[in-house]
Coordinates of C-alpha atoms in Angstrom, one line a residue:
M3 CA 12.1 8.6 28.8
N4 CA 10.5 9.9 32.1
D5 CA 9.8 13.3 31.0
I6 CA 7.1 11.9 28.3
P7 CA 3.4 12.3 29.5
P8 CA 2.0 9.3 30.2
P9 CA -1.0 8.2 26.9
V10 CA -4.3 9.6 27.4
P11 CA -6.9 7.0 25.5
A12 CA -8.0 8.4 22.2
P13 CA -11.7 8.8 23.0
A14 CA -14.0 6.2 21.3
R15 CA -14.9 5.5 18.0
G16 CA -17.4 4.2 15.7
G17 CA -16.3 -0.6 15.7
V18 CA -17.5 -3.2 15.3
S19 CA -20.0 -5.3 15.5
V20 CA -20.4 -8.1 18.8
D21 CA -21.6 -10.7 16.8
A22 CA -19.0 -10.0 13.8
V23 CA -16.1 -10.3 16.5
V24 CA -18.0 -13.7 18.1
R25 CA -17.9 -14.9 14.2
R26 CA -14.9 -13.6 13.1
L27 CA -13.6 -15.7 16.8
A28 CA -15.2 -19.3 16.0
D29 CA -14.1 -19.3 12.9
A30 CA -10.3 -19.5 14.0
L31 CA -10.9 -21.0 17.0
A32 CA -11.5 -24.9 18.4
P33 CA -12.9 -24.2 19.5
G34 CA -15.1 -21.2 19.5
P35 CA -16.2 -19.2 22.8
L36 CA -19.2 -19.1 24.1
C37 CA -21.2 -16.1 24.9
C38 CA -24.2 -14.7 27.2
G39 CA -25.3 -11.1 27.4
P40 CA -27.2 -9.6 25.4
G41 CA -25.0 -9.6 22.4
T42 CA -25.1 -5.8 21.3
G43 CA -23.7 -2.7 20.6
E44 CA -19.8 -2.3 19.1
I45 CA -16.3 -3.0 19.7
A46 CA -14.3 -0.2 18.7
D47 CA -11.0 -1.2 21.3
V48 CA -9.2 -4.3 22.6
V49 CA -8.3 -2.9 26.6
I50 CA -6.7 -6.1 28.5
A51 CA -6.7 -5.8 33.1
E52 CA -6.1 -8.0 35.3
P53 CA -8.7 -7.9 38.7
G54 CA -8.0 -4.9 40.8
D55 CA -6.4 -2.7 37.8
P56 CA -8.5 0.5 37.6
L57 CA -10.4 0.4 34.2
D58 CA -10.7 3.8 32.9
G59 CA -10.4 4.1 29.3
V60 CA -13.2 1.2 28.3
K61 CA -15.7 2.8 27.2
G62 CA -16.9 1.5 24.0
A63 CA -14.2 -1.4 24.3
L64 CA -13.9 -5.3 25.1
V65 CA -11.9 -5.4 28.2
L66 CA -9.3 -9.2 28.1
A67 CA -9.8 -9.8 31.3
I68 CA -6.4 -11.6 32.3
G69 CA -6.1 -13.8 35.3
A70 CA -9.3 -13.7 36.4
R71 CA -11.2 -16.7 37.5
E72 CA -14.8 -17.1 38.9
A73 CA -15.6 -14.5 41.7
E74 CA -12.8 -12.4 39.6
A75 CA -14.4 -12.4 36.5
A76 CA -18.0 -11.9 38.0
A77 CA -16.8 -8.6 39.8
M78 CA -14.4 -7.6 36.8
V79 CA -17.6 -8.2 34.2
T80 CA -19.9 -5.3 36.6
A81 CA -17.2 -2.7 36.4
A82 CA -16.7 -3.6 32.8
G83 CA -19.7 -2.2 32.9
A84 CA -19.8 0.1 33.9
A85 CA -17.1 1.3 33.0
G86 CA -19.1 1.4 29.4
A87 CA -17.2 -1.4 27.9
V88 CA -19.3 -3.5 25.2
A89 CA -17.4 -7.2 26.8
V90 CA -15.7 -8.7 28.9
A91 CA -13.6 -12.2 27.4
V92 CA -13.1 -14.4 30.3
R93 CA -11.8 -18.4 31.0
A94 CA -14.4 -20.7 30.3
G95 CA -13.9 -23.6 32.8
D96 CA -14.7 -26.6 32.7
G97 CA -16.8 -25.6 29.3
E98 CA -18.8 -23.2 30.4
L99 CA -19.4 -20.6 31.8
P100 CA -19.9 -20.1 36.1
A101 CA -23.1 -19.0 37.4
E102 CA -21.5 -16.1 39.0
V103 CA -20.7 -14.1 35.9
R104 CA -23.3 -15.3 34.1
A105 CA -25.4 -13.6 36.1
A106 CA -23.1 -10.5 36.4
A107 CA -22.9 -10.7 32.8
E108 CA -26.8 -10.0 32.0
G109 CA -26.7 -7.5 35.5
A110 CA -24.0 -5.2 33.3
G111 CA -25.6 -5.3 30.1
V112 CA -22.0 -6.8 29.6
T113 CA -21.3 -9.2 26.3
V114 CA -19.3 -12.0 28.1
L115 CA -17.0 -15.0 25.8
G116 CA -15.8 -16.9 27.7
L117 CA -12.4 -18.7 26.0
P118 CA -11.5 -21.9 25.9
Q119 CA -7.9 -22.7 28.6
G120 CA -5.6 -24.4 25.7
L121 CA -5.7 -20.3 23.7
R122 CA -3.1 -18.0 24.2
W123 CA -4.5 -14.4 25.9
D124 CA -2.2 -13.0 22.6
R125 CA -3.5 -14.8 20.1
A126 CA -7.3 -14.1 21.3
E127 CA -6.3 -10.2 21.3
S128 CA -4.7 -10.7 17.4
E129 CA -8.2 -12.5 16.2
I130 CA -9.6 -10.0 18.0
R131 CA -7.8 -7.5 16.4
A132 CA -7.9 -8.9 13.0
A133 CA -12.8 -8.3 13.2
L134 CA -11.9 -4.6 14.1
A135 CA -9.9 -4.6 11.0
G136 CA -11.9 -4.8 8.6
P137 CA -13.2 -6.4 6.3
S138 CA -8.5 -7.8 5.2
G139 CA -7.5 -8.6 8.4
T140 CA -5.4 -7.6 7.8
F141 CA -4.4 -3.3 6.4
A142 CA -6.5 -2.1 8.1
R143 CA -6.5 1.5 6.2
D144 CA -7.5 3.8 10.0
G145 CA -4.5 5.0 10.6
D146 CA -4.3 3.2 14.1
L147 CA -0.1 2.1 14.8
F148 CA -2.7 -2.0 15.1
S149 CA -2.0 -1.6 11.1
L150 CA 1.1 0.0 10.7
A151 CA 2.8 -3.2 12.7
Q152 CA 0.7 -5.9 10.9
T153 CA 2.2 -3.9 7.1
V154 CA 6.3 -4.0 9.0
A155 CA 5.4 -7.7 9.9
T156 CA 4.5 -9.0 6.5
L157 CA 7.7 -6.3 5.0
T158 CA 9.6 -7.6 7.6
H159 CA 8.8 -11.2 8.6
G160 CA 8.8 -10.7 11.7
V161 CA 7.1 -10.8 15.1
V162 CA 6.8 -6.3 15.9
S163 CA 6.0 -4.2 18.4
I164 CA 5.2 -1.3 18.6
E165 CA 6.4 -0.1 22.4
D166 CA 6.1 4.2 23.3
G167 CA 8.4 6.0 26.1
A168 CA 8.0 4.2 29.0
H169 CA 8.4 0.9 27.2
R170 CA 4.6 0.0 27.0
T171 CA 3.4 -1.9 23.7
V172 CA 1.2 0.2 22.6
A173 CA 0.9 -2.1 18.9
Y174 CA 1.6 -5.6 17.7
A175 CA 1.8 -7.9 15.3
G176 CA 2.8 -11.0 13.6
S177 CA 2.7 -15.1 13.7
G178 CA 1.7 -15.8 17.8
D179 CA 3.4 -18.6 17.1
E180 CA 6.5 -17.5 16.2
A181 CA 6.6 -15.2 18.8
D182 CA 9.0 -15.8 21.8
E183 CA 8.8 -16.1 25.5
L184 CA 10.2 -12.1 25.6
R185 CA 7.5 -10.6 23.6
R186 CA 4.7 -12.9 24.8
R187 CA 5.4 -11.4 28.9
S188 CA 5.8 -8.0 27.5
I189 CA 2.4 -8.2 25.9
L190 CA 0.4 -9.8 28.4
G191 CA 3.1 -7.1 31.4
R192 CA 1.8 -4.7 28.6
S193 CA 5.6 -3.4 29.1
C194 CA 8.9 -4.6 28.7
P195 CA 10.3 -7.0 31.5
E196 CA 12.7 -5.2 33.3
P197 CA 15.2 -7.5 32.9
Y198 CA 16.2 -7.2 29.4
L199 CA 15.1 -3.5 29.3
E200 CA 18.3 -3.6 32.2
L201 CA 20.4 -5.6 29.4
L202 CA 19.7 -2.8 26.5
R203 CA 20.1 0.1 28.9
G204 CA 23.7 -1.4 29.4
L205 CA 24.6 -2.2 26.0
G206 CA 23.1 1.6 24.9
V207 CA 20.6 0.8 23.1
Y208 CA 17.6 3.6 24.1
Q209 CA 21.0 6.2 23.8
R210 CA 21.5 4.7 20.0
V211 CA 17.8 5.2 18.9
R212 CA 18.0 8.1 20.4
S213 CA 19.5 10.2 18.8
G214 CA 18.3 9.2 15.6
E215 CA 17.3 6.9 13.0
E216 CA 19.9 4.6 13.2
V217 CA 19.1 0.8 13.3
V218 CA 20.1 -1.1 16.0
E219 CA 20.5 -5.3 16.1
V220 CA 20.2 -6.9 19.7
D221 CA 21.9 -10.4 19.8
E222 CA 20.0 -13.3 21.1
R223 CA 19.1 -14.3 24.8
P224 CA 18.1 -17.5 25.2
E225 CA 18.7 -16.6 29.2
L226 CA 16.3 -14.7 28.8
G227 CA 13.7 -16.6 26.3
A228 CA 14.7 -13.4 23.5
R229 CA 15.3 -13.9 19.9
R230 CA 17.5 -11.6 17.8
R231 CA 15.5 -8.7 17.0
L232 CA 16.0 -5.0 15.3
V233 CA 15.0 -1.8 16.7
I234 CA 14.2 1.6 16.3
G235 CA 13.6 5.2 18.3
I236 CA 10.9 7.3 17.0
N237 CA 11.2 10.7 17.6
A238 CA 9.9 13.5 16.6
G239 CA 13.3 15.7 15.6
R240 CA 15.2 16.2 19.5
R241 CA 12.1 14.0 21.0
P242 CA 12.0 10.3 21.8
L243 CA 8.3 9.2 21.0
G244 CA 8.9 5.0 21.2
T245 CA 10.4 2.5 19.6
I246 CA 9.5 0.2 17.5
W247 CA 11.2 -3.6 17.1
V248 CA 11.8 -6.4 15.3
Q249 CA 11.9 -10.4 16.1
E250 CA 13.4 -12.7 14.3
G251 CA 11.1 -15.8 13.4
G252 CA 10.3 -19.2 12.0
R253 CA 12.3 -17.7 9.1
P254 CA 15.2 -14.6 8.7
L255 CA 14.3 -11.3 9.1
A256 CA 14.1 -9.6 4.8
A257 CA 17.4 -8.2 3.5
G258 CA 15.2 -4.9 3.1
A259 CA 14.1 -5.2 6.3
P260 CA 15.8 -1.6 8.1
D261 CA 15.0 0.3 5.5
M262 CA 11.0 -0.6 7.0
L263 CA 11.4 0.2 10.3
R264 CA 12.8 3.2 9.5
G265 CA 10.0 3.8 7.3
A266 CA 7.9 3.3 10.0
A267 CA 9.0 5.4 12.1
R268 CA 8.4 8.2 10.2
I269 CA 4.6 7.5 9.5
A270 CA 4.8 6.1 13.3
A271 CA 6.6 9.2 14.6
T272 CA 2.4 11.4 14.1
Q273 CA 0.2 8.4 15.4
L274 CA 2.3 8.3 18.9
V275 CA 1.9 12.5 19.3
D276 CA -2.0 11.2 19.1
H277 CA -1.4 9.0 21.2
Y278 CA 0.3 11.4 23.4
F279 CA -1.8 13.7 23.6
Q280 CA -5.6 12.7 23.4
G281 CA -5.3 13.3 20.0
D282 CA -7.9 11.3 17.1
A283 CA -5.0 9.7 15.0
G284 CA -7.8 7.8 12.9
A285 CA -9.3 11.7 12.4
R286 CA -6.3 13.3 11.5
L287 CA -5.0 11.5 9.3
A288 CA -8.2 10.9 7.5
S289 CA -7.8 14.6 7.4
R290 CA -4.3 14.6 6.2
E291 CA -5.3 11.9 3.2
E292 CA -7.8 14.5 2.3
L293 CA -5.4 17.6 2.2
S294 CA -2.6 15.0 -0.1
H295 CA -5.5 14.6 -2.5
G296 CA -5.7 17.8 -2.6
L297 CA -2.7 18.5 -3.2
L298 CA -2.4 15.6 -5.5
T299 CA -5.7 17.1 -8.1
G300 CA -4.8 21.1 -7.6
R301 CA -7.7 21.4 -5.3
F302 CA -5.9 24.0 -2.7
E303 CA -3.4 26.3 -2.4
P304 CA -0.2 24.1 -2.9
R305 CA 1.8 26.3 -0.2
A306 CA -0.8 26.2 1.8
L307 CA -0.9 22.7 2.1
A308 CA 2.7 23.0 2.4
A309 CA 2.5 24.0 5.9
H310 CA 0.0 21.3 6.7
L311 CA 1.6 18.5 6.2
G312 CA 5.4 19.7 7.3
I313 CA 7.3 19.2 3.6
D314 CA 9.7 22.5 1.7
P315 CA 7.1 25.1 0.8
A316 CA 9.3 25.9 -2.7
G317 CA 10.0 22.3 -3.8
G318 CA 8.3 19.6 -6.0
A319 CA 7.7 16.2 -5.8
D320 CA 8.3 13.0 -7.6
V321 CA 5.6 11.6 -8.1
V322 CA 5.5 7.5 -8.5
A323 CA 1.7 6.1 -10.2
V324 CA 1.3 2.2 -9.1
D325 CA -2.0 0.8 -10.2
L326 CA -2.9 -2.7 -8.7
R327 CA -4.8 -3.8 -12.3
E328 CA -7.3 -6.1 -10.0
P329 CA -8.4 -8.7 -12.2
D330 CA -12.5 -7.4 -13.6
G331 CA -14.9 -9.2 -12.0
T332 CA -13.0 -11.0 -10.2
A333 CA -13.1 -9.9 -6.8
T334 CA -16.1 -8.1 -4.9
A335 CA -16.3 -4.3 -4.6
V336 CA -15.4 -4.7 -0.7
R337 CA -12.2 -7.0 -1.0
A338 CA -10.2 -4.0 -3.8
D339 CA -11.3 -1.4 -1.8
A340 CA -9.3 -3.9 0.6
R341 CA -6.7 -5.1 -1.5
R342 CA -5.9 -1.0 -2.5
A343 CA -6.0 -0.4 1.5
E344 CA -3.3 -3.1 1.9
A345 CA -1.5 -2.4 -0.9
A346 CA -1.3 1.9 0.6
G347 CA -0.1 0.8 3.8
V348 CA 3.0 -1.6 1.9
M349 CA 2.8 1.6 0.1
S350 CA 2.7 4.6 2.8
V351 CA 6.7 2.6 4.1
H352 CA 8.5 1.4 1.1
A353 CA 7.2 5.9 0.3
A354 CA 8.5 7.2 3.4
A355 CA 11.6 4.9 3.8
L356 CA 12.7 6.5 0.8
R357 CA 12.2 10.5 2.0
D358 CA 10.9 12.1 4.6
N359 CA 7.5 13.4 4.6
A360 CA 6.5 10.8 1.4
L361 CA 2.7 11.1 1.2
V362 CA 0.3 8.5 -0.9
V363 CA -3.0 9.1 -1.7
H364 CA -5.8 7.3 -3.4
A365 CA -7.1 9.4 -6.6
C366 CA -8.3 7.5 -9.9
G367 CA -8.9 4.2 -8.8
Q368 CA -4.5 4.1 -8.6
L369 CA -2.3 4.6 -5.2
Y370 CA 0.5 8.0 -5.7
A371 CA 3.3 7.7 -4.3
L372 CA 4.3 12.4 -4.1
L373 CA 7.9 12.4 -3.2
P374 CA 9.0 16.0 -1.5
T375 CA 12.3 17.3 -3.0
P376 CA 13.8 20.7 -1.1
G377 CA 13.5 23.8 -3.3
Q378 CA 17.3 23.2 -4.0
A379 CA 16.8 19.9 -5.6
A380 CA 13.8 20.7 -6.8
R381 CA 14.9 20.6 -10.8
P382 CA 14.1 18.1 -13.4
V383 CA 16.4 15.6 -13.1
E384 CA 17.9 13.8 -15.1
D385 CA 18.8 10.1 -14.4
D386 CA 15.2 8.3 -12.7
G387 CA 17.2 5.5 -12.9
P388 CA 17.3 5.4 -8.3
L389 CA 13.1 5.8 -8.4
V390 CA 13.1 3.2 -11.1
R391 CA 14.3 0.4 -8.9
W392 CA 12.4 1.3 -6.2
A393 CA 9.5 1.3 -7.8
E394 CA 10.4 -2.4 -9.3
E395 CA 10.6 -3.2 -5.8
L396 CA 7.2 -2.0 -4.6
V397 CA 5.7 -3.5 -7.3
A398 CA 7.7 -7.2 -6.8
T399 CA 6.0 -6.1 -2.9
L400 CA 3.1 -5.6 -4.0
R401 CA 2.7 -8.2 -6.8
R402 CA 3.9 -10.4 -4.1
L403 CA 1.1 -10.1 -0.9
T404 CA -1.5 -8.5 -3.1
G405 CA -1.4 -11.2 -5.9
T406 CA -2.4 -8.4 -8.3
P407 CA 0.1 -8.0 -11.7
A408 CA -0.1 -4.5 -10.7
Q409 CA 1.9 -1.5 -12.6
A410 CA 4.2 1.3 -11.6
V411 CA 5.3 4.8 -13.9
V412 CA 7.9 7.1 -13.2
A413 CA 6.0 10.5 -13.4
G414 CA 8.4 12.5 -12.9
R415 CA 9.4 15.2 -10.8
A416 CA 6.7 18.1 -10.7
E417 CA 9.4 21.8 -10.3
R418 CA 7.4 23.4 -7.9
L419 CA 3.8 22.1 -6.0
A420 CA 1.6 23.9 -8.7
D421 CA 3.2 21.1 -11.0
I422 CA 2.0 17.4 -9.0
P423 CA -1.4 18.2 -10.7
A424 CA -0.2 17.6 -14.5
V425 CA 2.8 15.4 -13.4
K426 CA 0.4 12.6 -12.2
L427 CA -2.1 13.3 -15.3
R428 CA 1.0 12.4 -16.8
G429 CA 1.2 9.2 -14.4
H430 CA -2.5 8.1 -14.7
R431 CA -2.3 8.1 -19.1
A432 CA 0.5 6.2 -18.6
L433 CA -0.2 3.7 -17.0
H434 CA -3.6 2.9 -19.1
L435 CA -0.3 2.8 -21.4
L436 CA 1.4 0.0 -19.9
A437 CA -1.5 -1.8 -19.3
R438 CA -0.8 -3.3 -22.9
T439 CA 2.2 -4.5 -21.4
P440 CA 1.4 -6.6 -18.3
E441 CA 5.0 -8.4 -18.5
A442 CA 6.7 -4.4 -17.6
A443 CA 6.1 -3.9 -14.4
V444 CA 7.8 -0.6 -14.2
G445 CA 7.6 2.0 -17.6
T446 CA 8.8 6.1 -17.1
H447 CA 6.4 8.6 -18.3
S448 CA 9.8 9.1 -20.8
R449 CA 10.5 6.1 -22.0
L450 CA 6.1 6.3 -22.6
A451 CA 6.8 10.1 -23.9
P452 CA 6.1 8.6 -27.7
A453 CA 3.8 6.7 -27.4
L454 CA 1.7 9.0 -25.5
L455 CA 1.9 11.5 -28.3
V456 CA 0.5 9.1 -31.3
R457 CA -2.9 8.3 -28.4
D458 CA -2.9 12.3 -27.8
A459 CA -2.6 13.0 -31.7
L460 CA -5.6 9.9 -32.5
E461 CA -7.7 11.1 -29.9
L462 CA -7.7 14.7 -31.7
I463 CA -7.9 13.3 -34.8
D464 CA -10.7 11.0 -33.7
R465 CA -12.4 14.1 -32.0
E466 CA -12.3 16.1 -35.5
P467 CA -13.3 14.4 -38.5
R468 CA -12.0 17.0 -40.8
L469 CA -8.3 15.9 -40.0
R470 CA -8.9 12.4 -41.7
F471 CA -7.9 10.6 -44.1
P472 CA -10.8 9.3 -45.8
A473 CA -8.9 6.9 -48.7
V474 CA -7.5 5.6 -45.5
A475 CA -10.3 5.0 -43.8
A476 CA -12.2 3.5 -47.3
L477 CA -9.4 0.9 -47.1
A478 CA -9.6 -0.5 -43.7
A479 CA -13.8 -0.6 -45.3
R480 CA -13.0 -2.1 -47.7
D481 CA -10.8 -5.1 -45.8
R482 CA -13.5 -5.7 -43.6
E483 CA -15.8 -6.0 -46.2
Q484 CA -13.6 -8.1 -48.4
G485 CA -12.2 -10.2 -46.1
T486 CA -9.2 -8.3 -47.3
D487 CA -5.5 -7.7 -45.5
L488 CA -4.6 -4.4 -47.7
A489 CA -4.8 -2.3 -44.2
R490 CA -2.8 -3.6 -41.7
S491 CA -0.7 -4.6 -44.6
L492 CA -0.1 -1.5 -45.2
L493 CA 1.0 -0.7 -41.4
L494 CA 3.0 -3.2 -40.7
Y495 CA 4.9 -2.5 -43.5
L496 CA 5.0 1.5 -42.9
D497 CA 6.2 0.2 -39.6
G498 CA 8.9 -1.5 -40.5
F499 CA 10.1 1.1 -42.1
G500 CA 10.1 -1.1 -45.8
D501 CA 11.5 -4.0 -44.7
V502 CA 10.1 -6.3 -46.8
A503 CA 11.4 -9.6 -45.2
A504 CA 10.9 -9.2 -41.8
V505 CA 7.4 -7.6 -42.0
A506 CA 6.2 -10.8 -44.8
R507 CA 7.4 -12.7 -42.1
R508 CA 5.2 -11.7 -39.5
L509 CA 2.6 -12.0 -41.6
S510 CA 3.8 -15.2 -42.6
V511 CA 3.5 -14.5 -46.1
H512 CA 5.6 -14.1 -49.0
P513 CA 7.9 -11.3 -50.0
N514 CA 6.5 -10.7 -53.3
T515 CA 2.5 -11.3 -51.3
L516 CA 2.9 -8.0 -48.8
R517 CA 4.8 -6.0 -52.3
Y518 CA 0.9 -6.5 -54.1
R519 CA -1.3 -5.5 -51.0
V520 CA 1.2 -2.3 -50.6
R521 CA 1.6 -1.1 -54.5
R522 CA -2.8 -2.3 -54.6
A523 CA -3.2 -0.3 -50.8
A524 CA -1.0 2.9 -52.5
A525 CA -2.6 2.6 -55.6
L526 CA -6.4 2.8 -53.5
T527 CA -5.4 5.5 -51.4
G528 CA -3.2 8.1 -53.8
L529 CA -1.0 7.5 -51.5
D530 CA 2.4 8.3 -52.2
L531 CA 5.2 6.5 -50.3
D532 CA 8.1 8.3 -51.3
D533 CA 6.6 11.5 -49.6
P534 CA 6.5 11.4 -45.3
E535 CA 4.0 13.1 -44.7
H536 CA 2.3 10.5 -46.3
R537 CA 3.8 7.5 -44.9
L538 CA 2.7 9.4 -41.3
A539 CA -0.5 10.8 -42.2
A540 CA -1.5 7.1 -43.1
T541 CA 0.6 5.5 -40.1
L542 CA -1.8 7.6 -38.4
Q543 CA -5.2 7.0 -40.0
L544 CA -4.5 3.7 -40.1
R545 CA -4.0 3.3 -36.0
L546 CA -6.9 5.1 -36.2
E547 CA -8.7 3.1 -37.6
L548 CA -7.7 -0.8 -37.2
T549 CA -9.1 -1.8 -33.4
E550 CA -7.4 -3.4 -30.7
R551 CA -7.2 -7.2 -32.3
E552 CA -6.1 -6.0 -35.9
L553 CA -3.6 -4.2 -34.5
A554 CA -2.2 -7.0 -31.2
D555 CA 0.7 -7.0 -33.7
T556 CA 1.8 -3.8 -34.6
T557 CA 5.2 -3.0 -32.3
F558 CA 3.7 0.7 -30.9
P559 CA 2.2 1.8 -28.5
R560 CA 3.8 -0.9 -26.6
D561 CA 7.0 0.0 -23.9

């Protein structure tokens, strides 16, 4: 991998206030950090440095001054301030910051955070990055590699590191308490220790991960302080860009860990390209999201978007719609947005594991997975079983991680990219219908199509009074005035294909009582129950007239 150029730090972006980071550390640590200096500015990144290291690319960052004591710490504060850093974290000896460090902070205009002696540096960086990630504390939706690492750690139950082509750690996540000695040395030293690299080369691990999407297992090596690991290459075509490692922690890795790694590697490839070539991954991925939203909603010409999104312009896509079903009034908008960002990260990894170039888009309060199909496969799919099983696994994961009663609908296949908005719309409508059966995790458009047809018919009748059946409307009004139950009894009778015994049991009445109600309803409305058109018209009008509570005991249009 020596032909890959070294990474160049991306331009600094807006960040989080120094005060917010200090509050996060005070909440998470005991004791919290000591502070001196101005305490102002915004932190956009975290950079690890040791005495004597060049401080290039620290503008807008918080510098973790590892191994710096007193005079060395003061010198690093001065140098970091000159390089544009916002803050510097050093060790606080004996519960206070040295006088020379305080003086350097004031002189350089830099905030200094004094961290307690017992706090590991990797734990400190993890907490700081959590503060930078946003309200959720995890799953930040800024498109960076740390967000991806956190998602993979959650899905695999492991401790994750993402390395570039020079074996330097560029992102990591997972419980610091479960990290083995090898991972701690890799993070603090910013690269994989040479003895372990030599072992991996001897085992042919790097040769295997460069050749495709194979997930390679590396056994535990106690003598090197290394637990069992899985690794996959991050490749752009034939060009290797880096690797993703998942270390087994306090519990076994999830059964689906290899699939999650494959999905994550596909997502990470675009971000590592930015890492190498000075692109702003956050800005570019935001643009990709905007283009994906345009494809979903039909705002842009789809064939022109295909080249930008890396999908086959002659192909189509399967569409899966997801709603987290956030309970009304139980979460702030910020909290709901954080959960949706968390869900989008999880969904992106699952989708990328299933299909290359998969897209996940947020629209109308819901999430949509666009799963591209090549041109020759872009035809109606007869068996949606594989997608249903994928959606069931996704929903189970989302329910577990977000604590919401999430549901999904397999909306079907768009044979052409231009058909995606129409398929998205039916997924959106089917999700609304599926909400009536919260016990169902996943529905399909093909299964819900009859209910959607009736729903459309009811909406049309509601908009057009001339299409209504006035006598049936009058029957429902009469029930409300007189406290009778003729209309609902008639509807259940029609729904039950005239099975008097079964419907009477549902109503908890004698069969003769039900027969009387049906005869009385027919007499009041002029219905001819032997005429199929009368029965259909009465069923539609009754559904329009009865309230949701009155319809709760009916079977249709539940999934």
